mmCIF file of C-alpha atoms in Angstrom:
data_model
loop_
_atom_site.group_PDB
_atom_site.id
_atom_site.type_symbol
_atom_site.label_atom_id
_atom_site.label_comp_id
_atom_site.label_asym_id
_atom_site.label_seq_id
_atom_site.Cartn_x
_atom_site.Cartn_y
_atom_site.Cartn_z
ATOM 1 C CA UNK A 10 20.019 61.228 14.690
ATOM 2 C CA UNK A 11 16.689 59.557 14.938
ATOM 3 C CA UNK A 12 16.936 55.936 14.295
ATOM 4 C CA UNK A 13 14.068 53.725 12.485
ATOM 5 C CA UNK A 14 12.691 51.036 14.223
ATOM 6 C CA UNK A 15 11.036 48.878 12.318
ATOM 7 C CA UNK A 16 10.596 45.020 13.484
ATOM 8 C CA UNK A 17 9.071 42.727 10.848
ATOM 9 C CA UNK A 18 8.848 38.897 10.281
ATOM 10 C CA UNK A 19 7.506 36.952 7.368
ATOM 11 C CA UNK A 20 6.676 33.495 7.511
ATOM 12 C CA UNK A 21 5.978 30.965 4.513
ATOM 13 C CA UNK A 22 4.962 27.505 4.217
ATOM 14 C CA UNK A 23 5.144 24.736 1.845
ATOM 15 C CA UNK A 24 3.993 20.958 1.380
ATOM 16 C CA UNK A 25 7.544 18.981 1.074
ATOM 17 C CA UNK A 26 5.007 15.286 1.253
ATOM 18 C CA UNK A 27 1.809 13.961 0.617
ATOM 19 C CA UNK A 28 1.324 9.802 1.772
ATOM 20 C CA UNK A 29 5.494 9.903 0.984
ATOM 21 C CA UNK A 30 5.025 11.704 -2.806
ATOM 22 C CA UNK A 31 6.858 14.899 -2.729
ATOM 23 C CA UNK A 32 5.973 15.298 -6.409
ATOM 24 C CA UNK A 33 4.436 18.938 -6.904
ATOM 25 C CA UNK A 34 0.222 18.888 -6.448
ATOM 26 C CA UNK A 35 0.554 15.704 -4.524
ATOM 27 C CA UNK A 36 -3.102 14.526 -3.437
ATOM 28 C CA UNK A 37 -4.501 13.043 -0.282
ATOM 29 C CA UNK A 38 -6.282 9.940 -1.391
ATOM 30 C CA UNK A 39 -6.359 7.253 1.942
ATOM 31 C CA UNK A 40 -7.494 7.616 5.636
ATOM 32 C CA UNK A 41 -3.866 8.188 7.413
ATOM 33 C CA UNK A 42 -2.151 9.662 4.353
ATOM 34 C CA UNK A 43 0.763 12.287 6.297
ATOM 35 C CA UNK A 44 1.491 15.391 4.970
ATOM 36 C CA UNK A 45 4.337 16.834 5.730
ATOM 37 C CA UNK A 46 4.858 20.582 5.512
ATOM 38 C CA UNK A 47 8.147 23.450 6.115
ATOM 39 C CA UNK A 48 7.741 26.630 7.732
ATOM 40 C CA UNK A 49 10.366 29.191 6.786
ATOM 41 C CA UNK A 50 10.385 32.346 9.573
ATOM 42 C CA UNK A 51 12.807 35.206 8.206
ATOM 43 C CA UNK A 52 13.579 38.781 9.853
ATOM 44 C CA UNK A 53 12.604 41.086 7.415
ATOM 45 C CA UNK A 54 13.189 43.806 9.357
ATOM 46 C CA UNK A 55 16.262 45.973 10.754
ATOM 47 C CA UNK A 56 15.633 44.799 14.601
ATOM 48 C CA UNK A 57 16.784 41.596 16.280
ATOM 49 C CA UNK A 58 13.487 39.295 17.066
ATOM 50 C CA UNK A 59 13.291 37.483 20.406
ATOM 51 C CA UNK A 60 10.585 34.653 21.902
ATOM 52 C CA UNK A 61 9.920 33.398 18.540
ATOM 53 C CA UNK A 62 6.992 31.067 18.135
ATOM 54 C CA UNK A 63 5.230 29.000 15.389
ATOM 55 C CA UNK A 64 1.991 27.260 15.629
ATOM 56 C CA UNK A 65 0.234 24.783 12.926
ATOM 57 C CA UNK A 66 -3.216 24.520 12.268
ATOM 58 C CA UNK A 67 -5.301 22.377 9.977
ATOM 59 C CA UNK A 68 -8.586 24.887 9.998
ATOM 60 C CA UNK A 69 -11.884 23.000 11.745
ATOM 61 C CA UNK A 70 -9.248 20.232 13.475
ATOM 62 C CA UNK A 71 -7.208 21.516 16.127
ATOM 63 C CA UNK A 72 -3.592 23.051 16.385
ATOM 64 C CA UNK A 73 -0.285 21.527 16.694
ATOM 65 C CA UNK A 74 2.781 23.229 17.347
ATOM 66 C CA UNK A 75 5.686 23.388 14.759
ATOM 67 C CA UNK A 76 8.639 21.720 15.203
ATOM 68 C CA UNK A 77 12.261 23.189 14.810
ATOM 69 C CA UNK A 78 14.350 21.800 12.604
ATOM 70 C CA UNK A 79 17.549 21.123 14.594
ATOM 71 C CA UNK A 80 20.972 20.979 13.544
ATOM 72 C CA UNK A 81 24.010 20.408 15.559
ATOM 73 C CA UNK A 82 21.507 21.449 18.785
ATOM 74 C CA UNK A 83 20.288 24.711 17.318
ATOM 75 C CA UNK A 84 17.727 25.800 15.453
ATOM 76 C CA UNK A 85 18.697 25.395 12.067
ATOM 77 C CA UNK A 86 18.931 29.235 10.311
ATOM 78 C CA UNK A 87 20.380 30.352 13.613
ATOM 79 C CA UNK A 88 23.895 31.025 12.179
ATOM 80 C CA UNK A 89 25.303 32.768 15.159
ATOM 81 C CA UNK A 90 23.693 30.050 17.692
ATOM 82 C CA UNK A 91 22.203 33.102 19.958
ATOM 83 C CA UNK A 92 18.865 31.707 20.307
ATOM 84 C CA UNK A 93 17.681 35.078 18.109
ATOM 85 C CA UNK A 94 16.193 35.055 14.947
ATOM 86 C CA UNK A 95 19.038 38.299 13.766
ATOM 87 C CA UNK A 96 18.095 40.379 10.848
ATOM 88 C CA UNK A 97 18.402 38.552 7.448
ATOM 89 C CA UNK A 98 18.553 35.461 9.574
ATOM 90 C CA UNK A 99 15.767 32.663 8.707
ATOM 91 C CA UNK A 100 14.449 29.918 10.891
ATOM 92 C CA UNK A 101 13.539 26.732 9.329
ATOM 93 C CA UNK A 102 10.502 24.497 11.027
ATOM 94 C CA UNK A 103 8.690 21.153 10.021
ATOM 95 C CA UNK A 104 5.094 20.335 10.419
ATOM 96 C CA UNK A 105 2.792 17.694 9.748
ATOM 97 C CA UNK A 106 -0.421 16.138 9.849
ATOM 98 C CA UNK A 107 -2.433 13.085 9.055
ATOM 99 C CA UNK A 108 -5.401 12.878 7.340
ATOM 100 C CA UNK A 109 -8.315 10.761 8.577
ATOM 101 C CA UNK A 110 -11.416 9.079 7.249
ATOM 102 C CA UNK A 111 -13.798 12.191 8.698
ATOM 103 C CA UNK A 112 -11.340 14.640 6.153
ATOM 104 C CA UNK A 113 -11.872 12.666 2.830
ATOM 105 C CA UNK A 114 -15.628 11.909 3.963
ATOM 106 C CA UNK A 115 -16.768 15.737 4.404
ATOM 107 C CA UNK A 116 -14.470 16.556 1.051
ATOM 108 C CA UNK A 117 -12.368 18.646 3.918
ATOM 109 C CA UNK A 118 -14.826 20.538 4.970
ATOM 110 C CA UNK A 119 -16.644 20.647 2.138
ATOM 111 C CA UNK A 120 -13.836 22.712 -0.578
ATOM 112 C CA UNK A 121 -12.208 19.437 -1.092
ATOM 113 C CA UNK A 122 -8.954 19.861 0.451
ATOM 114 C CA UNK A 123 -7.320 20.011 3.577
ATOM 115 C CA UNK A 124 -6.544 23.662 4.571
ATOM 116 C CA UNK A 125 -3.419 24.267 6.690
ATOM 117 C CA UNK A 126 -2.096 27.644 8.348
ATOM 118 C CA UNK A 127 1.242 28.425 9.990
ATOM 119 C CA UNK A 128 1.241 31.524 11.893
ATOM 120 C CA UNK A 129 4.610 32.927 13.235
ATOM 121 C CA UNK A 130 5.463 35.603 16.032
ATOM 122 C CA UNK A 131 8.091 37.289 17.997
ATOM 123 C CA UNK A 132 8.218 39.812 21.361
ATOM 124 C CA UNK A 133 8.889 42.614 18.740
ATOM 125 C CA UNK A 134 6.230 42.240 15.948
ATOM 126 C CA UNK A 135 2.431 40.834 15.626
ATOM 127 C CA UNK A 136 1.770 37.791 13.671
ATOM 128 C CA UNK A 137 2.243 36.970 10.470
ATOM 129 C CA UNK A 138 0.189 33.899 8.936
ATOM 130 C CA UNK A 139 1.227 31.837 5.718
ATOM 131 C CA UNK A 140 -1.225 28.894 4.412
ATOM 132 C CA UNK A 141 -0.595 25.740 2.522
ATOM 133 C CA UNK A 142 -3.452 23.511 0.897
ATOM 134 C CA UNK A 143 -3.347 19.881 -0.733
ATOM 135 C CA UNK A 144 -6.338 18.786 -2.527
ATOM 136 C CA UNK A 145 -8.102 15.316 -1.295
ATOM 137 C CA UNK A 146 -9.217 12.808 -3.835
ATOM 138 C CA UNK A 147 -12.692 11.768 -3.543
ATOM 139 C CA UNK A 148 -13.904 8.221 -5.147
ATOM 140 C CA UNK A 149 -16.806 6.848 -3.982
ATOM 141 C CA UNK A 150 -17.301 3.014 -5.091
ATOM 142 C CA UNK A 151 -19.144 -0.239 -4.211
ATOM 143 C CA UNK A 152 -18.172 -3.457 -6.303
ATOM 144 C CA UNK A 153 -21.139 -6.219 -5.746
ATOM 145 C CA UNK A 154 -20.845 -9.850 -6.373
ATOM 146 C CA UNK A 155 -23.339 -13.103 -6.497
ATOM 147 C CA UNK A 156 -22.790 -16.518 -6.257
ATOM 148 C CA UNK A 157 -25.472 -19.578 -5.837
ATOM 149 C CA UNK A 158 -24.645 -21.157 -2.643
ATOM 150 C CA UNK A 159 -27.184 -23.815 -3.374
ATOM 151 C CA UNK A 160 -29.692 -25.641 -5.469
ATOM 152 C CA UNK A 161 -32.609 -27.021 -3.334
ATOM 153 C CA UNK A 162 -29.926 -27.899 -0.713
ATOM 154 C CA UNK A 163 -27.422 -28.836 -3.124
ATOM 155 C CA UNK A 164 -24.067 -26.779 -2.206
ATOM 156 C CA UNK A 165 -22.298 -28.810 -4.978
ATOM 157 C CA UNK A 166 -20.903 -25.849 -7.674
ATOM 158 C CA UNK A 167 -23.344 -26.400 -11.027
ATOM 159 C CA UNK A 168 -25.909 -27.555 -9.092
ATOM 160 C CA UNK A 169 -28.897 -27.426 -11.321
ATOM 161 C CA UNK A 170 -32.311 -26.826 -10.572
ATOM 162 C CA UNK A 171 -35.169 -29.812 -11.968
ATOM 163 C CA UNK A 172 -38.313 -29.671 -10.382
ATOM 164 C CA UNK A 173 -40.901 -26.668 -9.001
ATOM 165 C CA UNK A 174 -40.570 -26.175 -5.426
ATOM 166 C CA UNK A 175 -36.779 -26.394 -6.335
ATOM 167 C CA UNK A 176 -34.908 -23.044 -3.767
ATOM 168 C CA UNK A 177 -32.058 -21.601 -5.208
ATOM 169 C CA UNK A 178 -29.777 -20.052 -2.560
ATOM 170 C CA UNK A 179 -27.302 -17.026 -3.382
ATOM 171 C CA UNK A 180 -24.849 -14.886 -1.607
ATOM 172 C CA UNK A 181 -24.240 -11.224 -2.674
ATOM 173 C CA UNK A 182 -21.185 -9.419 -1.191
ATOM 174 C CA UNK A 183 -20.800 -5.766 -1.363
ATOM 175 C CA UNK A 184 -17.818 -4.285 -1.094
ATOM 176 C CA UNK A 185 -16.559 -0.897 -0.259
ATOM 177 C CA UNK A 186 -13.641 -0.150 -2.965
ATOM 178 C CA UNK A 187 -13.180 3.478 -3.022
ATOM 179 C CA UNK A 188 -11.386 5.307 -0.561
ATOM 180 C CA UNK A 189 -15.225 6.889 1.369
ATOM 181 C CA UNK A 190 -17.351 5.866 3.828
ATOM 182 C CA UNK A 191 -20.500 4.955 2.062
ATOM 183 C CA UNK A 192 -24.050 5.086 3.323
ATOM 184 C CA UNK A 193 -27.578 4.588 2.466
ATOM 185 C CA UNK A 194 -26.641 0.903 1.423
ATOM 186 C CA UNK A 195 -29.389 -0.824 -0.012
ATOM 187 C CA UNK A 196 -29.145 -4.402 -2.173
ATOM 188 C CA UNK A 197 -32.147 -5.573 -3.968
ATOM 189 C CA UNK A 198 -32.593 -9.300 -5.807
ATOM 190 C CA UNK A 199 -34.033 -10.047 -9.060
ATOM 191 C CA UNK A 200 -35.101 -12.765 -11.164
ATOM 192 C CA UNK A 201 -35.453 -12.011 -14.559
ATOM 193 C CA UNK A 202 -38.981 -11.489 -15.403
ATOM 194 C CA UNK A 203 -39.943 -12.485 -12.081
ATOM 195 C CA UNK A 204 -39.933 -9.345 -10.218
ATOM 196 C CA UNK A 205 -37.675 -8.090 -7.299
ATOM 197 C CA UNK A 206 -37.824 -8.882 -3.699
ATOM 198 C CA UNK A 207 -35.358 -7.684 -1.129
ATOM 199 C CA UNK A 208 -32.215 -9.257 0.075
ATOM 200 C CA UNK A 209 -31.120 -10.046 3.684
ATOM 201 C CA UNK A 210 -27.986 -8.490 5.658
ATOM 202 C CA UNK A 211 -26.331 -11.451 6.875
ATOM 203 C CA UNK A 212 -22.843 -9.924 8.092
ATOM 204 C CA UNK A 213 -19.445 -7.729 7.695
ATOM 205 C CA UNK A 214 -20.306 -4.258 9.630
ATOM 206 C CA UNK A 215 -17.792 -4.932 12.099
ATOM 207 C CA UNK A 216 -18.021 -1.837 13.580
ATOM 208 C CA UNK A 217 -21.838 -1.847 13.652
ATOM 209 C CA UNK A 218 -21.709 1.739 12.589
ATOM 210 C CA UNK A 219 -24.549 1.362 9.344
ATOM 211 C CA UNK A 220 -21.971 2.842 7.283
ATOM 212 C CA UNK A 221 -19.960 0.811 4.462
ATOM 213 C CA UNK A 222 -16.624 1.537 5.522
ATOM 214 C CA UNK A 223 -13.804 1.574 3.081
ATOM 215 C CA UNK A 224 -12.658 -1.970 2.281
ATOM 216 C CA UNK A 225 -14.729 -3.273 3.919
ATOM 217 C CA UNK A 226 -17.328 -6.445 2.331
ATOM 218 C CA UNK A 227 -20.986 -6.644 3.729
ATOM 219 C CA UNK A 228 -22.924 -10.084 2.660
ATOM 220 C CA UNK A 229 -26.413 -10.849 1.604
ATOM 221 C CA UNK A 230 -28.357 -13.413 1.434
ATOM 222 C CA UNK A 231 -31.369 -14.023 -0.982
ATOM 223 C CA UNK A 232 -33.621 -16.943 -2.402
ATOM 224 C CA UNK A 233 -35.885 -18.348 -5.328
ATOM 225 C CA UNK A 234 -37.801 -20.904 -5.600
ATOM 226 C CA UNK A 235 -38.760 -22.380 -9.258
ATOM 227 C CA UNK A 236 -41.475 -22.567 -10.500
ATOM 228 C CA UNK A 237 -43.282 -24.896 -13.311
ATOM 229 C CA UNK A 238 -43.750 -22.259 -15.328
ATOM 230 C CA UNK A 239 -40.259 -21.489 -15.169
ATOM 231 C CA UNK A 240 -39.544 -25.053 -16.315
ATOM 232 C CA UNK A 241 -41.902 -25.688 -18.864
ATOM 233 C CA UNK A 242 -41.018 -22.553 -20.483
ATOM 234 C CA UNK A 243 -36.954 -23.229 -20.147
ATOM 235 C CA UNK A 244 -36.373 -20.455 -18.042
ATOM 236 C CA UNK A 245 -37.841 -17.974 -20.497
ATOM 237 C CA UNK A 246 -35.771 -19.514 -23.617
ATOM 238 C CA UNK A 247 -32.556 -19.369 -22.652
ATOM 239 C CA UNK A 248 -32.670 -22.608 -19.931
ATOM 240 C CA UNK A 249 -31.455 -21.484 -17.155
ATOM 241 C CA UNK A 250 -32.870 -19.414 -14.002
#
């Protein structure tokens, strides 16, 4: 009596955390957000498996090996503690990774999420491959604020402004407050009516990188100097600058 010998495996994967959410569809929204994934390896055929391995990879950023998930010093699923992964028998595994600043900036490589791949195999069969995916958020934003640091040298706050010649100092702060690197920064200053002129870096790229990282604040500093016209005619109406 011929007898069929037919060695299979199947392995799946799911997300069990996103950042600590284990909600359903949880998103990847911050630079070090860890996902955490299980890796289920099951004999699916009618021949004992031996040398089972499982590898991780997050496509485009390297490979980390799986971790089994170990109870009472076996691998848990191994019922009969043999160190075999018996038919019927599956092998439960753990994975994770943590996603960083490049991830969220390039959208994850440009599909907007971060792609994942467990790939299981045995002495007895080839490969088998399951994939998991969690979708990154992606909110660029910049929040910019002014303040007069002084009135013709006046630092006192309501300083007003009384005679042409009279320089008006501000500060502008621009701050990174979504969760991407944002580049390309540019600030301009305008008085109303008066035409634009550039403002001047003065700090906050701490890691001298020209990029506006996330959270953090790069200042400006610009200038005007009144005018009589600007007095005589109250500031255009309204009398102030």
């Amino acid at each position: 009596v011929d007898l069929v010998y037919n060695p299979a495996l199947n392995v799946t994967k799911t997300v069990t955390s996103v950042g600590g959410d284990t909600a359903a569809g949880a998103q990847a929204d911050a630079d070090g957000d860890v996902i955490l994934y299980a890796i289920d390896v099951e004999n699916t055929g009618n021949i004992t498996l031996t040398g089972v391995t499982v590898t991780d990879k997050v496509e485009s950023y390297g490979a980390t090996n799986a971790t089994a998930v170990i109870v009472d010093g076996f691998n848990s699923g191994d019922t009969d503690k043999d160190g075999q992964l018996d038919v019927d028998e599956t092998w439960h595994y753990t994975a994770s990774y943590t996603v960083t600043q490049a991830d969220l900036d390039a959208k994850g490589g440009g599909d907007g999420d971060i792609d994942n791949l467990a790939t299981a195999d045995s002495a007895e069969t080839g490969p088998d491959t399951a994939s998991a995916d969690v979708d990154l958020v992606y909110t660029p934003a910049l929040n910019v604020t002014k303040t007069v640091t002084a009135v013709d040298g006046d630092t006192a706050a309501g300083a007003q402004a009384d005679a042409d010649g009279d320089v008006i100092d501000y500060l502008i702060a621009v701050e990174n407050t979504g969760n991407i690197s944002l580049t390309g920064i540019t600030v301009t200053d305008e008085v109303e009516a008066k035409g634009a002129t550039n403002a001047t870096y003065l700090s906050g790229d701490t890691d001298d990188d020209d990029v506006l990282d996330v959270n953090e604040t790069w200042l400006y500093t610009a200038s005007y100097t009144v005018t009589q016209a600007d007095l005589d005619a109250k500031g255009g109406g309204d009398g102030d600058i």
